[in-house]
Short mmCIF file of C-alpha atoms in Angstrom, two decimals:
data_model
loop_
_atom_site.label_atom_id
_atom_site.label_comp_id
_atom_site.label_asym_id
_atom_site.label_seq_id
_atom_site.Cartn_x
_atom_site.Cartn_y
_atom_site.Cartn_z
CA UNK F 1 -36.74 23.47 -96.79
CA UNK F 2 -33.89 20.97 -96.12
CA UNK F 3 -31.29 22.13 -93.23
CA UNK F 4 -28.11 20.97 -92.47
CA UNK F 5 -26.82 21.46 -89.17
CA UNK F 6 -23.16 21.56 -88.38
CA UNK F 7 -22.14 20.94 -91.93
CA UNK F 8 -18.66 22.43 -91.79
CA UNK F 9 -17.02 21.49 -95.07
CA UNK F 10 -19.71 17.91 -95.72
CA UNK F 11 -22.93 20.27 -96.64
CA UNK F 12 -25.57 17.51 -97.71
CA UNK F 13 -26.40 17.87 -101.47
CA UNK F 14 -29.67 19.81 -101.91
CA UNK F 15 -29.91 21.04 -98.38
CA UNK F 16 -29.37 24.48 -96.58
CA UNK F 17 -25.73 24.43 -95.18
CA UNK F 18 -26.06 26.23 -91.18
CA UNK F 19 -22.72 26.21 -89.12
CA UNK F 20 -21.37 28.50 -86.59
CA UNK F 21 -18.10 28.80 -89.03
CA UNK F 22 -17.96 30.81 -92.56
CA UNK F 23 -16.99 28.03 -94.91
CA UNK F 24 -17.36 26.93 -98.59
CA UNK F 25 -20.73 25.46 -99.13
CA UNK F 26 -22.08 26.79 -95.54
CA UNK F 27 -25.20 29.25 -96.45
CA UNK F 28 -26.10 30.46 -93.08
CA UNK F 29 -23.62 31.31 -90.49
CA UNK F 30 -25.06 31.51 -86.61
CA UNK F 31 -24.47 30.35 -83.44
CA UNK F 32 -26.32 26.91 -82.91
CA UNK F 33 -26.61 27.86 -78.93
CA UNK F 34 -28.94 29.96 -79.57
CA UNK F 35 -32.11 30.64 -81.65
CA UNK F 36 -32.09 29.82 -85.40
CA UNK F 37 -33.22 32.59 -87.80
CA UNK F 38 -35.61 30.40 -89.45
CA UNK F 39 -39.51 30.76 -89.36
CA UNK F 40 -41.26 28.40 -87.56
CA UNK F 41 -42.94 25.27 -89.45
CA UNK F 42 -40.41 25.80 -92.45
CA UNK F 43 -38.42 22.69 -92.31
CA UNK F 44 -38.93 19.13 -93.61
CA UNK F 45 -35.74 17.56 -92.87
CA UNK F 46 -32.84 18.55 -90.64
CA UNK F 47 -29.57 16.69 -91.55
CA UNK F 48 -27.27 16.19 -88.07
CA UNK F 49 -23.79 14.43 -88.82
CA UNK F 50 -21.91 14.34 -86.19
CA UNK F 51 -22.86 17.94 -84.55
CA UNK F 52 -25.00 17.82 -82.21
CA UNK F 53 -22.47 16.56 -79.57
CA UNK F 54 -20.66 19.79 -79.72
CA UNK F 55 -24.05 21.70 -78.68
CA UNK F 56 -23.67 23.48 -74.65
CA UNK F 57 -27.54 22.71 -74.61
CA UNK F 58 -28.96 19.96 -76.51
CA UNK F 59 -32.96 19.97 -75.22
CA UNK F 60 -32.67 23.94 -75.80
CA UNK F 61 -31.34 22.79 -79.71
CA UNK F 62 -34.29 20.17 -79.93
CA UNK F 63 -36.85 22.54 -78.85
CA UNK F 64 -35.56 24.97 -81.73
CA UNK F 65 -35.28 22.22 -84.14
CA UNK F 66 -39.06 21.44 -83.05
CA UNK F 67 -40.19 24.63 -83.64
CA UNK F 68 -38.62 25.21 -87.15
CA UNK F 69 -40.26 21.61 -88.28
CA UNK F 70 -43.27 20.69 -90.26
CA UNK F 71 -45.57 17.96 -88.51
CA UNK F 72 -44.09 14.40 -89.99
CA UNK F 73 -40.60 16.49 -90.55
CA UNK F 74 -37.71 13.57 -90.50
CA UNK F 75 -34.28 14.93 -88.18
CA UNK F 76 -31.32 12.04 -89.08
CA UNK F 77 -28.83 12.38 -86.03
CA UNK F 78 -25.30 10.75 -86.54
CA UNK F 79 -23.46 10.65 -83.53
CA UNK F 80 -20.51 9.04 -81.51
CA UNK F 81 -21.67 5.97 -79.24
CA UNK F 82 -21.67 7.06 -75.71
CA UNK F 83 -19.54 3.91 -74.46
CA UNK F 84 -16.81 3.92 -76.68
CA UNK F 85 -13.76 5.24 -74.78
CA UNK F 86 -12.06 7.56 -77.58
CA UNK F 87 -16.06 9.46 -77.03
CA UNK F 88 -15.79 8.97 -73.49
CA UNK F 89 -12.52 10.91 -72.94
CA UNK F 90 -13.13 13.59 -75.30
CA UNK F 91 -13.53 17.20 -73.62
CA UNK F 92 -15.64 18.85 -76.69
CA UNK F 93 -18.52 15.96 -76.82
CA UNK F 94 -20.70 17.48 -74.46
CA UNK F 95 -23.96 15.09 -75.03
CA UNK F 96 -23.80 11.16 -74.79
CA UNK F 97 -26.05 8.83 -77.33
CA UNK F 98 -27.08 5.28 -77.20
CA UNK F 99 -29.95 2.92 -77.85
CA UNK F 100 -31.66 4.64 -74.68
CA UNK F 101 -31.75 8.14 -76.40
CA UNK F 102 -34.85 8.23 -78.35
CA UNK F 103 -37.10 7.70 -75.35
CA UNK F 104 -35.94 11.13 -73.60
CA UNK F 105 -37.22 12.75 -76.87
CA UNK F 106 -41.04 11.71 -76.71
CA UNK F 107 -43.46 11.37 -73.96
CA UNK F 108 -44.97 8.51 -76.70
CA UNK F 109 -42.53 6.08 -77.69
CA UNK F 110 -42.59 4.48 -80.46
CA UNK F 111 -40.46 1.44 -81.61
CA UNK F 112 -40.14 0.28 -85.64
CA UNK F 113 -40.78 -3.54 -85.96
CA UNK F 114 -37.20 -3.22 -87.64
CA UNK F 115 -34.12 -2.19 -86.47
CA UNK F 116 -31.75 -2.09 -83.33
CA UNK F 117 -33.95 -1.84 -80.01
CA UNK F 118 -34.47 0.89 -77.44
CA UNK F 119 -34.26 -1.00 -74.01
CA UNK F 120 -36.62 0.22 -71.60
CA UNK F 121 -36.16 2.75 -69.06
CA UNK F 122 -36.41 1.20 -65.53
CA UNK F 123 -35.02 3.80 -63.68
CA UNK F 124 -34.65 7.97 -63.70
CA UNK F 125 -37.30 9.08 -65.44
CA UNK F 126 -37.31 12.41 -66.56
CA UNK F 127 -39.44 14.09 -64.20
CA UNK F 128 -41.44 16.28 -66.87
CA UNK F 129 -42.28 15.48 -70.48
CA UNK F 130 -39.61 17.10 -73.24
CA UNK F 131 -41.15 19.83 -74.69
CA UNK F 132 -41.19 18.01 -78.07
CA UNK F 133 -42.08 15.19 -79.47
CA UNK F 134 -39.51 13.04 -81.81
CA UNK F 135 -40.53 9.64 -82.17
CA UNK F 136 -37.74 6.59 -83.75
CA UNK F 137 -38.46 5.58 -87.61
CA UNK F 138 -35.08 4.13 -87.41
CA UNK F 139 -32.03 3.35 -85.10
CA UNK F 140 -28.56 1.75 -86.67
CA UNK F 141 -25.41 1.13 -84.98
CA UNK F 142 -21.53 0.82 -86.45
CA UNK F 143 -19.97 -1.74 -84.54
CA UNK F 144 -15.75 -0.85 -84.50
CA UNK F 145 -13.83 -3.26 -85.81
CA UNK F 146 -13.14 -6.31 -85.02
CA UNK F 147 -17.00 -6.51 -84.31
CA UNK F 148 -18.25 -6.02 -87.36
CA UNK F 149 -21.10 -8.05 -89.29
CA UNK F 150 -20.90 -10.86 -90.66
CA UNK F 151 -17.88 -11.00 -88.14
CA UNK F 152 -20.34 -11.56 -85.58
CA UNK F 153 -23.84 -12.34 -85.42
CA UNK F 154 -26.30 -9.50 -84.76
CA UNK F 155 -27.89 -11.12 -81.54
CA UNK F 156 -23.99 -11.58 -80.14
CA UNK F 157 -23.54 -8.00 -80.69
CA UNK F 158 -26.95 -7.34 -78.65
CA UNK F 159 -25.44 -9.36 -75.88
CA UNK F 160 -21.60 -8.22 -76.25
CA UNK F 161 -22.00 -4.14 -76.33
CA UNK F 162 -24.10 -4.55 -72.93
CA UNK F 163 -21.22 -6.43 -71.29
CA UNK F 164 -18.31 -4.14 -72.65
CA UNK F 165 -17.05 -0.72 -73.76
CA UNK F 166 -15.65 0.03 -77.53
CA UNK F 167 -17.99 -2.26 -79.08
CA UNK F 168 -19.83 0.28 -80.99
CA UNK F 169 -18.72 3.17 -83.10
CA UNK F 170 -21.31 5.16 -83.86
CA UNK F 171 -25.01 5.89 -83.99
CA UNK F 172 -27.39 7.35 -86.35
CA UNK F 173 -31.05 7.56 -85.23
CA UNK F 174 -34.26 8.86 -88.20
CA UNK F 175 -36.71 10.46 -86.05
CA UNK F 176 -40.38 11.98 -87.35
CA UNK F 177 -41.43 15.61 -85.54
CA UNK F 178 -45.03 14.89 -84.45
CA UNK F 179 -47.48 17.73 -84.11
CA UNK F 180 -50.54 16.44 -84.62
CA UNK F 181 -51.97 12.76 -83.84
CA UNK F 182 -50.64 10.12 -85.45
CA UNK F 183 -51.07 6.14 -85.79
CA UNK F 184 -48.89 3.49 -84.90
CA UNK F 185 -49.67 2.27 -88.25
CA UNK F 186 -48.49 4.87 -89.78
CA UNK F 187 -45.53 5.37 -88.31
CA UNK F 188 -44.56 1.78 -89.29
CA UNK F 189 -44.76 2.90 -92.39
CA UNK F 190 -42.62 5.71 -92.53
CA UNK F 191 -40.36 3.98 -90.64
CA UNK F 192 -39.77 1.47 -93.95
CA UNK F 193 -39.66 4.23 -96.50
CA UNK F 194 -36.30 5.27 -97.79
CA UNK F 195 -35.06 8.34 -96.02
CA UNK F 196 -32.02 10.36 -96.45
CA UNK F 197 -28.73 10.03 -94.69
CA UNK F 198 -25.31 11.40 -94.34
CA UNK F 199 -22.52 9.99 -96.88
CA UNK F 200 -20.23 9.46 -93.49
CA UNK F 201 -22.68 6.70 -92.68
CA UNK F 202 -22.05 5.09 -96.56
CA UNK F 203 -18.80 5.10 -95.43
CA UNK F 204 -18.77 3.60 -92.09
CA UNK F 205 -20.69 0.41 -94.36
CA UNK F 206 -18.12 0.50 -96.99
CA UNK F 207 -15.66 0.05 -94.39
CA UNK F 208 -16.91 -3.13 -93.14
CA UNK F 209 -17.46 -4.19 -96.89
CA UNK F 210 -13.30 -3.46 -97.23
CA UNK F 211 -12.61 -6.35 -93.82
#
């Protein structure tokens, strides 16, 4: 099964429309603060676009997400950039992403040999595991224009969005459930496959392709 959460009126072809709204396409209509009516270990990919920031309780949606997954189940998150000041000073996003976000979800961190990086945490630690385990297949960030490739190199970019707000747009992150144990190796892998994403991230791309 292939569940889309949030979908409002942008239901992913071929997947299971949930919302909290009744709307043409949406299949499922619940509240996504609290538990999903779905059995558990029934889920191989969870489609996120732009959704999850609206959540009162992410962990609590992560640990429900968990639950409904398959081991090696792939959850694409698209989300607004946390230091990007239109995000910053909007009441309804109630959860912040960046590159630091996919080591809060995994008490094993894994980083792809490709892709944007995941800095390390040197401070404030979360002082227990999460009660999951999602670990990064793949991490890409829309710059806002005017920093958009080939506008600027990707190692400026590296450098410029640690110095200043409004440099990036958005974030999408590909992350693999893990239930059982699983290699490095192997995760490389996966993490070069092809995996599904939202059309809103085609059209952030086409976008910089129209500059």
């Amino acid at each position: 099964m292939k569940i889309d959460i949030g979908c409002g009126l942008n239901k992913h072809p071929g997947f299971w429309g949930i919302d909290n709204k009744i709307l043409p396409g949406v299949d499922m209509v619940c509240d996504l603060n609290a538990p999903l009516p779905l059995p558990d270990n029934s889920v191989e990919f969870v489609m996120a676009s732009r959704s999850l920031p609206y959540v009162h309780n992410f962990e609590a949606l992560m640990t429900e997400l968990y639950r409904l997954c398959i081991h090696k189940a792939v959850v694409c998150i698209l989300a607004p950039y946390a230091h990007n000041f239109a995000h910053v000073s909007n009441p309804s996003l109630k959860h912040k992403f960046d590159e630091y976000t996919p080591r809060y979800l995994t008490a094993s961190f894994f980083q792809p040999s490709q892709g944007a990086i995941c800095p390390e945490l040197y401070a404030y630690w979360p002082e227990t595991p999460p009660p999951y385990d999602f670990r990064l297949l793949r991490m890409e960030l829309f710059y806002q224009v005017p920093f958009v490739p080939p506008l600027y190199e990707l190692e400026e970019l590296e450098v410029l969005k640690t110095l200043q707000a409004n440099v990036v747009q958005e974030i999408m992150y590909h992350f693999v459930v893990i239930k059982e144990p699983v290699s490095d190796d192997e995760l490389e892998q996966m993490s070069r496959g092809v995996l599904p994403e939202p059309n809103h991230a085609a059209d952030l791309r086409r976008e910089y392709h129209n500059l």
